[in-house]
């Protein structure tokens, strides 16, 4: 069809057909480049320079007349080109990942390749991204690990009809449901130990019958003995059999003997073990010092925001991981207090029964009289990027500015410990209402200027001054200092104790 249209242009007397073909692939491309008679004159001038104005006008009129006469044929050419383009998959160039660039740079050096751990390599490959992207990447990684376990164990899902192995693996990933990345990670790590035992003792990677499961739980109770080892194993087995499409009546995790044995072994491993305890709460002195740290403009700006975040965690009764489920755009400060919403936590979210949970902190929830809520709220607004669903960024080395990258909960915990180490001891003189900080006196044990070795050395020096002999061991220091103070207080001789020196 293209040749027929080109030949009609040649028959019309147009003199520059060869030059036109050199610039345009098809007649339809010529039609796309020309919208009117006025557009054909510059086109002819580009095809052949040095023509007279009358010649340019004559050739331009011939070209325009040819386009007008063959409008229907050109539409057919356009339809053919569009149909052909729909059958060709367009190539979309993706931006290279940092890990790919790194691999290319150090591929020739074994020593350089040792410098990056597997977790760091995955972090570079996935990018910093948003919390949703980080969760999606982690979920895909640990889901793939569990899929490999299911395929190795030849569970029913491995026999599902699929065109390719990639498609079968995709089905298995979907079978894991809405479980989050941490759940998949814990199940994969638990099953790694079970798999090693199964291969070593049973010579197979997956339990075949009830006896295999009971034997492994016996091993866990006798040799491992941790409080959660039985429940962790049963949870991992349940996830693998459920996602592996094992029929309910054939699942080992729901067998009556296995369930009863797990309850029995679980009770036995708890005997003689300490009960589960929560982390100790922050002391009142720490809350006082945190409030004054937040409102002091001499402290690093982002460190003050982290102190504010720690106070919000205490007064709103949050987990540290809950901070990364706060919708920042919905945090509002009223005259009565601070209001916000948790939209993604361990127990809330789109895939949970509870979609979101509100929290509220009264304006008078303070111990020092400072309005720490408004100070921290102003810091939050000053950093910008309020349209996000997590509260804490990664911090710069000097704690002055955020790096505008998502911070994992364990990173936030380390930030809080750094802030606690900088807290100073609060004090208030009798008759005064204003709290102050004792400069140079750190509040938290283990911080610079206040650790166990320094405390014991001070007590040892005090006992030496009391004429008790050589410096004893730390337990003896405490015992003897207590006995000396108790004896002095009972006898009423306060001048012989010098308690102030011990402090």
Short mmCIF file of C-alpha atoms in Angstrom, two decimals:
data_model
loop_
_atom_site.label_atom_id
_atom_site.label_comp_id
_atom_site.label_asym_id
_atom_site.label_seq_id
_atom_site.Cartn_x
_atom_site.Cartn_y
_atom_site.Cartn_z
CA UNK A 1 0.00 0.00 0.00
CA UNK A 2 2.86 2.38 0.79
CA UNK A 3 4.38 1.89 -2.69
CA UNK A 4 1.06 2.67 -4.35
CA UNK A 5 0.66 5.91 -2.42
CA UNK A 6 4.28 6.93 -3.13
CA UNK A 7 3.82 6.24 -6.86
CA UNK A 8 0.71 8.45 -6.95
CA UNK A 9 2.85 11.31 -5.62
CA UNK A 10 5.42 10.71 -8.36
CA UNK A 11 2.68 10.70 -11.02
CA UNK A 12 1.46 14.06 -9.79
CA UNK A 13 4.75 15.59 -10.95
CA UNK A 14 6.42 16.02 -7.54
CA UNK A 15 10.20 16.23 -8.22
CA UNK A 16 11.69 15.42 -4.80
CA UNK A 17 10.21 11.99 -4.00
CA UNK A 18 13.60 10.42 -3.21
CA UNK A 19 14.51 13.12 -0.74
CA UNK A 20 11.06 12.83 0.89
CA UNK A 21 11.45 9.05 1.34
CA UNK A 22 14.82 9.64 2.97
CA UNK A 23 13.23 11.75 5.68
CA UNK A 24 9.92 9.89 6.24
CA UNK A 25 9.40 6.15 6.65
CA UNK A 26 5.78 6.02 5.41
CA UNK A 27 3.30 8.44 3.74
CA UNK A 28 1.41 8.54 7.04
CA UNK A 29 4.45 10.10 8.73
CA UNK A 30 4.40 12.83 6.07
CA UNK A 31 0.74 13.50 6.82
CA UNK A 32 1.52 13.78 10.53
CA UNK A 33 4.20 16.41 9.81
CA UNK A 34 1.94 18.63 7.68
CA UNK A 35 -1.27 20.27 8.86
CA UNK A 36 -1.89 22.88 6.12
CA UNK A 37 -0.62 24.22 2.80
CA UNK A 38 1.55 26.68 4.67
CA UNK A 39 3.42 23.79 6.36
CA UNK A 40 4.39 22.18 3.05
CA UNK A 41 6.47 25.19 1.86
CA UNK A 42 9.10 24.92 4.67
CA UNK A 43 9.13 21.15 4.12
CA UNK A 44 9.94 21.54 0.42
CA UNK A 45 12.60 24.14 1.28
CA UNK A 46 14.25 21.59 3.61
CA UNK A 47 14.15 18.88 0.96
CA UNK A 48 15.84 21.02 -1.70
CA UNK A 49 17.57 24.31 -1.06
CA UNK A 50 18.19 27.00 -3.68
CA UNK A 51 14.78 26.82 -5.37
CA UNK A 52 12.92 29.85 -6.61
CA UNK A 53 9.91 30.97 -4.63
CA UNK A 54 7.59 30.04 -7.49
CA UNK A 55 9.11 26.55 -7.69
CA UNK A 56 8.77 26.04 -3.92
CA UNK A 57 5.13 27.09 -4.07
CA UNK A 58 4.41 24.79 -7.05
CA UNK A 59 5.96 21.71 -5.35
CA UNK A 60 4.24 22.56 -2.09
CA UNK A 61 0.85 22.70 -3.80
CA UNK A 62 1.48 19.31 -5.46
CA UNK A 63 2.43 17.77 -2.10
CA UNK A 64 -0.62 19.19 -0.35
CA UNK A 65 -2.96 18.09 -3.14
CA UNK A 66 -1.50 14.58 -2.92
CA UNK A 67 -2.13 14.43 0.85
CA UNK A 68 -5.69 15.66 0.39
CA UNK A 69 -6.52 13.14 -2.36
CA UNK A 70 -5.13 10.16 -0.41
CA UNK A 71 -6.62 10.98 3.03
CA UNK A 72 -8.60 7.71 3.15
CA UNK A 73 -5.58 5.58 2.23
CA UNK A 74 -3.47 7.35 4.81
CA UNK A 75 -6.02 6.49 7.49
CA UNK A 76 -5.71 2.82 6.52
CA UNK A 77 -1.94 3.09 6.83
CA UNK A 78 -2.39 4.60 10.27
CA UNK A 79 -4.69 1.75 11.34
CA UNK A 80 -2.16 -0.82 10.13
CA UNK A 81 0.66 0.86 12.03
CA UNK A 82 -1.40 1.05 15.22
CA UNK A 83 -2.34 -2.64 14.97
CA UNK A 84 1.33 -3.54 14.54
CA UNK A 85 2.38 -1.39 17.51
CA UNK A 86 -0.14 -3.13 19.77
CA UNK A 87 1.56 -6.46 19.08
CA UNK A 88 4.98 -5.16 20.11
CA UNK A 89 5.81 -4.88 23.82
CA UNK A 90 7.43 -1.55 24.52
CA UNK A 91 10.77 -1.60 26.31
CA UNK A 92 10.74 0.44 29.52
CA UNK A 93 14.13 1.28 30.87
CA UNK A 94 14.30 0.92 34.63
CA UNK A 95 16.65 2.87 36.83
CA UNK A 96 19.46 0.57 38.00
CA UNK A 97 19.51 -0.50 41.63
CA UNK A 98 22.44 0.52 43.79
CA UNK A 99 23.30 -3.13 44.43
CA UNK A 100 23.55 -3.83 40.69
CA UNK A 101 25.96 -0.94 40.20
CA UNK A 102 27.99 -2.10 43.19
CA UNK A 103 28.14 -5.69 41.89
CA UNK A 104 29.36 -4.44 38.53
CA UNK A 105 32.05 -2.28 40.11
CA UNK A 106 33.50 -4.91 42.47
CA UNK A 107 32.86 -8.03 40.39
CA UNK A 108 36.58 -8.40 39.78
CA UNK A 109 37.67 -8.07 43.43
CA UNK A 110 36.90 -10.81 45.94
CA UNK A 111 38.13 -8.69 48.86
CA UNK A 112 35.71 -5.87 48.09
CA UNK A 113 32.80 -8.28 47.77
CA UNK A 114 33.35 -9.42 51.36
CA UNK A 115 32.74 -5.93 52.70
CA UNK A 116 28.95 -5.92 52.24
CA UNK A 117 26.73 -8.22 54.32
CA UNK A 118 23.68 -9.96 52.91
CA UNK A 119 21.28 -7.73 54.79
CA UNK A 120 23.07 -4.61 53.55
CA UNK A 121 23.01 -5.98 50.01
CA UNK A 122 19.23 -6.49 50.25
CA UNK A 123 18.84 -2.97 51.67
CA UNK A 124 20.73 -1.49 48.73
CA UNK A 125 18.80 -3.58 46.25
CA UNK A 126 15.42 -2.60 47.63
CA UNK A 127 16.23 1.06 48.20
CA UNK A 128 15.18 3.18 51.16
CA UNK A 129 11.71 3.89 49.81
CA UNK A 130 8.58 4.20 51.89
CA UNK A 131 7.45 1.90 54.72
CA UNK A 132 5.06 0.18 52.33
CA UNK A 133 7.87 -0.50 49.85
CA UNK A 134 10.18 -1.77 52.59
CA UNK A 135 7.43 -4.06 53.92
CA UNK A 136 6.66 -5.32 50.41
CA UNK A 137 10.30 -6.11 49.68
CA UNK A 138 10.83 -7.89 53.02
CA UNK A 139 7.59 -9.82 52.61
CA UNK A 140 8.62 -10.97 49.14
CA UNK A 141 12.05 -12.08 50.37
CA UNK A 142 10.85 -14.13 53.34
CA UNK A 143 7.86 -15.40 51.38
CA UNK A 144 10.25 -16.73 48.75
CA UNK A 145 12.19 -18.55 51.48
CA UNK A 146 9.00 -20.25 52.68
CA UNK A 147 8.01 -21.10 49.10
CA UNK A 148 11.34 -22.87 48.61
CA UNK A 149 10.66 -24.89 51.76
CA UNK A 150 7.20 -25.89 50.47
CA UNK A 151 8.56 -26.89 47.07
CA UNK A 152 11.39 -28.89 48.67
CA UNK A 153 8.89 -30.72 50.88
CA UNK A 154 6.71 -31.54 47.82
CA UNK A 155 3.57 -30.17 49.44
CA UNK A 156 0.37 -30.27 47.33
CA UNK A 157 0.89 -26.71 46.09
CA UNK A 158 4.04 -27.86 44.26
CA UNK A 159 1.84 -30.11 42.08
CA UNK A 160 -0.48 -27.30 41.05
CA UNK A 161 -0.76 -26.89 37.29
CA UNK A 162 1.25 -23.91 36.08
CA UNK A 163 2.88 -22.89 32.82
CA UNK A 164 6.23 -22.05 34.41
CA UNK A 165 8.00 -22.48 37.73
CA UNK A 166 7.83 -18.73 38.25
CA UNK A 167 4.06 -18.88 37.99
CA UNK A 168 3.91 -21.73 40.51
CA UNK A 169 6.10 -19.76 42.92
CA UNK A 170 3.78 -16.76 42.46
CA UNK A 171 0.80 -18.93 43.44
CA UNK A 172 2.62 -20.09 46.55
CA UNK A 173 3.44 -16.51 47.55
CA UNK A 174 -0.23 -15.57 47.26
CA UNK A 175 -1.11 -18.58 49.42
CA UNK A 176 0.73 -17.00 52.35
CA UNK A 177 -2.12 -14.52 52.61
CA UNK A 178 -1.86 -11.20 54.43
CA UNK A 179 0.80 -12.27 56.91
CA UNK A 180 3.37 -9.54 57.48
CA UNK A 181 7.09 -9.72 56.83
CA UNK A 182 8.07 -10.20 60.49
CA UNK A 183 5.70 -13.15 60.82
CA UNK A 184 7.11 -14.76 57.68
CA UNK A 185 10.67 -14.08 58.89
CA UNK A 186 10.06 -15.70 62.28
CA UNK A 187 8.42 -18.76 60.71
CA UNK A 188 11.26 -19.19 58.21
CA UNK A 189 13.95 -18.91 60.88
CA UNK A 190 12.15 -21.38 63.15
CA UNK A 191 11.72 -23.90 60.35
CA UNK A 192 15.37 -23.64 59.35
CA UNK A 193 16.32 -25.29 62.67
CA UNK A 194 13.57 -27.90 62.30
CA UNK A 195 14.69 -28.71 58.77
CA UNK A 196 18.28 -29.26 59.87
CA UNK A 197 17.12 -31.70 62.57
CA UNK A 198 14.79 -33.52 60.17
CA UNK A 199 17.56 -33.99 57.61
CA UNK A 200 20.03 -35.18 60.22
CA UNK A 201 17.71 -37.55 62.12
CA UNK A 202 14.88 -38.46 59.75
CA UNK A 203 16.76 -38.02 56.45
CA UNK A 204 13.98 -35.86 54.98
CA UNK A 205 13.34 -32.09 55.08
CA UNK A 206 9.70 -32.26 56.21
CA UNK A 207 7.87 -34.44 58.76
CA UNK A 208 6.09 -37.37 57.17
CA UNK A 209 3.85 -38.46 60.05
CA UNK A 210 2.85 -37.66 63.61
CA UNK A 211 5.86 -39.52 65.01
CA UNK A 212 8.29 -37.13 63.32
CA UNK A 213 6.58 -34.10 64.87
CA UNK A 214 6.43 -35.59 68.36
CA UNK A 215 10.08 -36.69 68.17
CA UNK A 216 11.17 -33.18 67.26
CA UNK A 217 9.13 -31.63 70.07
CA UNK A 218 10.78 -34.10 72.45
CA UNK A 219 14.15 -32.86 71.23
CA UNK A 220 13.07 -29.26 71.74
CA UNK A 221 11.89 -29.93 75.29
CA UNK A 222 15.04 -31.83 76.31
CA UNK A 223 17.83 -29.98 74.48
CA UNK A 224 16.50 -26.49 73.70
CA UNK A 225 14.08 -25.78 76.49
CA UNK A 226 13.27 -22.15 75.69
CA UNK A 227 9.82 -21.00 76.70
CA UNK A 228 8.53 -20.39 73.20
CA UNK A 229 10.30 -23.15 71.25
CA UNK A 230 7.22 -25.42 71.09
CA UNK A 231 4.76 -22.69 70.16
CA UNK A 232 7.14 -21.26 67.54
CA UNK A 233 7.54 -24.68 65.91
CA UNK A 234 3.79 -25.32 65.86
CA UNK A 235 3.17 -21.89 64.32
CA UNK A 236 5.75 -22.50 61.58
CA UNK A 237 4.30 -25.94 60.82
CA UNK A 238 0.79 -24.48 60.65
CA UNK A 239 1.82 -21.75 58.18
CA UNK A 240 3.64 -24.19 55.89
CA UNK A 241 0.80 -26.73 55.81
CA UNK A 242 -1.87 -24.07 55.39
CA UNK A 243 -0.05 -22.25 52.58
CA UNK A 244 1.09 -25.55 51.07
CA UNK A 245 -2.57 -26.51 50.51
CA UNK A 246 -2.42 -29.63 52.68
CA UNK A 247 -6.00 -30.84 53.28
CA UNK A 248 -7.30 -30.00 56.74
CA UNK A 249 -7.86 -33.62 57.74
CA UNK A 250 -4.24 -34.42 56.81
CA UNK A 251 -2.49 -31.47 58.48
CA UNK A 252 -0.12 -32.63 61.19
CA UNK A 253 -0.44 -29.36 63.13
CA UNK A 254 -4.14 -30.10 63.74
CA UNK A 255 -3.72 -33.76 64.65
CA UNK A 256 -5.15 -34.44 68.12
CA UNK A 257 -2.02 -36.24 69.31
CA UNK A 258 0.23 -33.44 68.06
CA UNK A 259 -1.92 -30.74 69.68
CA UNK A 260 -2.02 -32.59 73.00
CA UNK A 261 1.72 -33.27 72.87
CA UNK A 262 2.49 -29.62 72.14
CA UNK A 263 0.43 -28.55 75.15
CA UNK A 264 2.19 -31.09 77.36
CA UNK A 265 5.68 -30.19 76.17
CA UNK A 266 4.83 -26.49 76.37
CA UNK A 267 3.86 -26.85 80.02
CA UNK A 268 7.04 -28.78 80.79
CA UNK A 269 9.42 -26.24 79.27
CA UNK A 270 7.75 -23.50 81.31
CA UNK A 271 8.47 -25.29 84.61
CA UNK A 272 11.31 -23.63 86.42
CA UNK A 273 11.48 -20.80 83.89
CA UNK A 274 11.03 -17.18 84.73
CA UNK A 275 7.72 -15.63 83.76
CA UNK A 276 7.53 -13.20 80.89
CA UNK A 277 8.26 -9.70 82.14
CA UNK A 278 7.82 -6.32 80.54
CA UNK A 279 10.59 -3.81 80.17
CA UNK A 280 10.82 -1.48 83.20
CA UNK A 281 8.99 1.82 82.68
CA UNK A 282 10.82 5.12 82.54
CA UNK A 283 11.39 6.69 85.92
CA UNK A 284 9.80 9.97 86.96
CA UNK A 285 13.24 11.58 86.90
CA UNK A 286 13.69 10.50 83.28
CA UNK A 287 10.31 11.99 82.31
CA UNK A 288 11.25 15.25 84.02
CA UNK A 289 14.57 15.37 82.24
CA UNK A 290 13.00 14.47 78.86
CA UNK A 291 10.54 17.36 79.14
CA UNK A 292 13.33 19.84 79.88
CA UNK A 293 15.47 18.34 77.10
CA UNK A 294 12.62 18.85 74.63
CA UNK A 295 12.02 22.52 75.43
CA UNK A 296 15.72 23.51 75.60
CA UNK A 297 16.82 25.22 72.38
CA UNK A 298 20.50 24.50 73.14
CA UNK A 299 20.04 20.80 72.36
CA UNK A 300 20.23 19.41 68.79
CA UNK A 301 16.99 20.08 66.95
CA UNK A 302 16.15 16.53 65.87
CA UNK A 303 17.30 15.11 69.21
CA UNK A 304 14.67 17.34 70.85
CA UNK A 305 12.07 15.90 68.48
CA UNK A 306 13.14 12.37 69.44
CA UNK A 307 12.76 13.27 73.12
CA UNK A 308 9.26 14.53 72.31
CA UNK A 309 8.54 11.28 70.47
CA UNK A 310 9.66 9.29 73.52
CA UNK A 311 7.29 11.27 75.74
CA UNK A 312 4.44 10.69 73.29
CA UNK A 313 5.16 6.98 73.44
CA UNK A 314 4.91 7.02 77.25
CA UNK A 315 1.81 9.17 77.64
CA UNK A 316 -0.09 7.51 74.74
CA UNK A 317 0.88 3.99 75.93
CA UNK A 318 2.40 3.02 72.56
CA UNK A 319 4.93 0.48 71.45
CA UNK A 320 7.96 1.85 69.68
CA UNK A 321 6.81 0.08 66.51
CA UNK A 322 3.47 1.93 66.79
CA UNK A 323 5.27 5.22 66.07
CA UNK A 324 5.78 4.09 62.49
CA UNK A 325 2.04 3.61 62.07
CA UNK A 326 1.05 7.18 62.97
CA UNK A 327 -0.65 9.23 60.25
CA UNK A 328 1.33 12.48 60.56
CA UNK A 329 -1.11 14.44 58.40
CA UNK A 330 -3.83 13.85 61.02
CA UNK A 331 -1.85 14.89 64.11
CA UNK A 332 -3.49 18.00 65.51
CA UNK A 333 -2.77 20.10 68.61
CA UNK A 334 -5.77 21.66 70.35
CA UNK A 335 -6.01 23.77 73.46
CA UNK A 336 -7.06 20.60 75.29
CA UNK A 337 -4.27 18.34 73.99
CA UNK A 338 -2.69 16.39 71.13
CA UNK A 339 -4.81 14.08 68.97
CA UNK A 340 -3.68 11.55 66.36
CA UNK A 341 -4.44 8.17 64.78
CA UNK A 342 -2.61 4.85 64.53
CA UNK A 343 -3.39 3.47 61.07
CA UNK A 344 -0.85 0.65 60.81
CA UNK A 345 0.32 -1.27 63.88
CA UNK A 346 0.64 -4.84 65.07
CA UNK A 347 -3.10 -5.04 65.73
CA UNK A 348 -4.56 -2.41 63.37
CA UNK A 349 -4.53 -1.86 59.63
CA UNK A 350 -6.41 -2.63 56.41
CA UNK A 351 -6.10 -6.41 56.95
CA UNK A 352 -7.10 -6.35 60.64
CA UNK A 353 -10.43 -6.23 62.45
CA UNK A 354 -9.66 -2.72 63.72
CA UNK A 355 -8.86 -0.28 60.92
CA UNK A 356 -7.36 2.50 63.08
CA UNK A 357 -7.04 3.57 66.69
CA UNK A 358 -7.07 7.20 67.94
CA UNK A 359 -4.82 8.48 70.72
CA UNK A 360 -5.00 11.63 72.82
CA UNK A 361 -2.61 13.33 75.27
CA UNK A 362 -3.92 16.09 77.54
CA UNK A 363 -2.20 19.46 77.45
CA UNK A 364 -1.54 19.29 81.20
CA UNK A 365 0.18 15.87 80.97
CA UNK A 366 3.51 17.20 82.19
CA UNK A 367 5.58 17.15 85.35
CA UNK A 368 7.74 20.25 84.98
CA UNK A 369 5.11 22.78 83.96
CA UNK A 370 6.67 23.23 80.48
CA UNK A 371 4.41 22.92 77.44
CA UNK A 372 6.48 20.17 75.83
CA UNK A 373 3.58 19.11 73.60
CA UNK A 374 3.53 22.37 71.66
CA UNK A 375 7.35 22.56 71.42
CA UNK A 376 7.59 19.09 69.87
CA UNK A 377 4.58 19.72 67.65
CA UNK A 378 6.25 22.84 66.25
CA UNK A 379 9.40 20.78 65.55
CA UNK A 380 7.29 18.18 63.74
CA UNK A 381 5.74 20.82 61.50
CA UNK A 382 9.08 22.49 60.82
CA UNK A 383 10.57 19.36 59.24
CA UNK A 384 7.87 19.30 56.53
CA UNK A 385 6.68 16.33 54.45
CA UNK A 386 3.61 15.89 56.63
CA UNK A 387 1.78 13.66 54.15
CA UNK A 388 3.30 10.43 55.47
CA UNK A 389 2.17 7.54 57.63
CA UNK A 390 5.14 7.13 59.91
CA UNK A 391 6.48 9.50 62.53
CA UNK A 392 10.26 9.08 62.86
CA UNK A 393 12.90 9.64 60.18
CA UNK A 394 16.47 8.47 60.34
CA UNK A 395 18.68 11.06 62.06
CA UNK A 396 21.90 12.71 60.96
CA UNK A 397 25.11 11.99 62.85
CA UNK A 398 24.91 15.23 64.83
CA UNK A 399 21.18 14.78 65.55
CA UNK A 400 20.45 18.23 64.09
CA UNK A 401 18.37 17.26 61.05
CA UNK A 402 16.46 14.21 59.79
CA UNK A 403 17.72 12.28 56.77
CA UNK A 404 14.15 11.91 55.43
CA UNK A 405 14.48 8.15 55.29
CA UNK A 406 12.23 5.61 57.00
CA UNK A 407 13.60 4.41 60.36
CA UNK A 408 12.94 0.85 61.48
CA UNK A 409 11.69 0.32 65.08
CA UNK A 410 15.02 -1.13 66.22
CA UNK A 411 16.74 2.01 64.92
CA UNK A 412 14.33 4.18 66.90
CA UNK A 413 15.15 2.17 70.04
CA UNK A 414 18.83 2.96 69.58
CA UNK A 415 17.99 6.66 69.12
CA UNK A 416 16.06 6.64 72.41
CA UNK A 417 19.01 5.08 74.23
CA UNK A 418 21.28 7.79 72.90
CA UNK A 419 18.87 10.45 74.17
CA UNK A 420 18.63 8.78 77.59
CA UNK A 421 22.41 8.82 77.91
CA UNK A 422 22.38 12.60 77.49
CA UNK A 423 19.75 13.23 80.17
CA UNK A 424 20.90 15.19 83.20
CA UNK A 425 19.65 14.81 86.76
CA UNK A 426 16.69 17.11 87.53
CA UNK A 427 16.45 18.84 90.91
CA UNK A 428 14.32 21.44 92.62
CA UNK A 429 15.25 23.36 95.72
CA UNK A 430 12.92 23.51 98.68
CA UNK A 431 10.52 26.42 98.34
CA UNK A 432 10.95 26.71 94.56
CA UNK A 433 8.51 25.58 91.89
CA UNK A 434 10.94 25.47 88.99
CA UNK A 435 12.85 22.34 88.04
CA UNK A 436 16.49 22.61 86.96
CA UNK A 437 19.13 20.27 85.58
CA UNK A 438 22.34 19.42 87.35
CA UNK A 439 24.95 20.11 84.69
CA UNK A 440 27.55 17.39 84.27
CA UNK A 441 25.55 14.80 86.25
CA UNK A 442 24.09 12.15 83.97
CA UNK A 443 20.86 10.52 85.02
CA UNK A 444 20.95 7.08 83.42
CA UNK A 445 23.43 4.44 84.58
CA UNK A 446 25.86 3.43 81.87
CA UNK A 447 26.00 6.96 80.47
CA UNK A 448 29.35 8.84 80.38
CA UNK A 449 30.20 10.07 83.87
CA UNK A 450 27.91 7.59 85.62
CA UNK A 451 28.64 3.87 85.38
CA UNK A 452 29.12 0.98 87.78
CA UNK A 453 32.92 1.09 87.79
CA UNK A 454 32.95 4.76 88.71
CA UNK A 455 30.33 4.20 91.41
CA UNK A 456 32.25 1.32 92.96
CA UNK A 457 35.52 3.24 92.82
CA UNK A 458 33.86 6.10 94.73
CA UNK A 459 32.52 3.70 97.35
CA UNK A 460 35.91 2.01 97.62
CA UNK A 461 37.61 5.33 98.24
CA UNK A 462 35.04 6.20 100.87
CA UNK A 463 35.61 2.89 102.69
CA UNK A 464 39.38 3.42 102.58
CA UNK A 465 38.94 6.82 104.20
CA UNK A 466 36.84 5.17 106.88
CA UNK A 467 39.86 2.98 107.72
CA UNK A 468 38.37 -0.32 106.57
CA UNK A 469 41.49 -1.60 104.84
CA UNK A 470 42.21 -2.43 101.22
CA UNK A 471 39.59 -1.82 98.53
CA UNK A 472 37.25 -4.84 98.57
CA UNK A 473 35.27 -6.39 95.72
CA UNK A 474 32.14 -4.56 94.49
CA UNK A 475 29.61 -6.79 96.35
CA UNK A 476 31.53 -6.27 99.58
CA UNK A 477 31.63 -2.52 98.96
CA UNK A 478 27.86 -2.33 98.79
CA UNK A 479 27.33 -4.59 101.81
CA UNK A 480 29.85 -2.84 104.04
CA UNK A 481 28.67 0.64 103.05
CA UNK A 482 25.10 -0.35 103.90
CA UNK A 483 26.14 -1.83 107.24
CA UNK A 484 28.15 1.28 108.13
CA UNK A 485 25.28 3.61 107.24
CA UNK A 486 22.74 1.45 109.13
CA UNK A 487 24.88 1.27 112.27
CA UNK A 488 25.43 5.01 112.28
CA UNK A 489 21.76 5.80 111.81
CA UNK A 490 20.70 3.42 114.60
CA UNK A 491 23.25 4.83 117.04
CA UNK A 492 22.35 8.41 116.16
CA UNK A 493 25.95 9.35 115.35
CA UNK A 494 25.50 11.01 111.96
CA UNK A 495 28.92 12.64 112.05
CA UNK A 496 30.69 9.32 111.56
CA UNK A 497 29.10 8.31 108.30
CA UNK A 498 29.98 11.01 105.74
CA UNK A 499 27.25 9.80 103.42
CA UNK A 500 27.79 12.78 101.18
CA UNK A 501 31.27 11.55 100.33
CA UNK A 502 29.85 8.20 99.28
CA UNK A 503 27.52 9.91 96.90
#
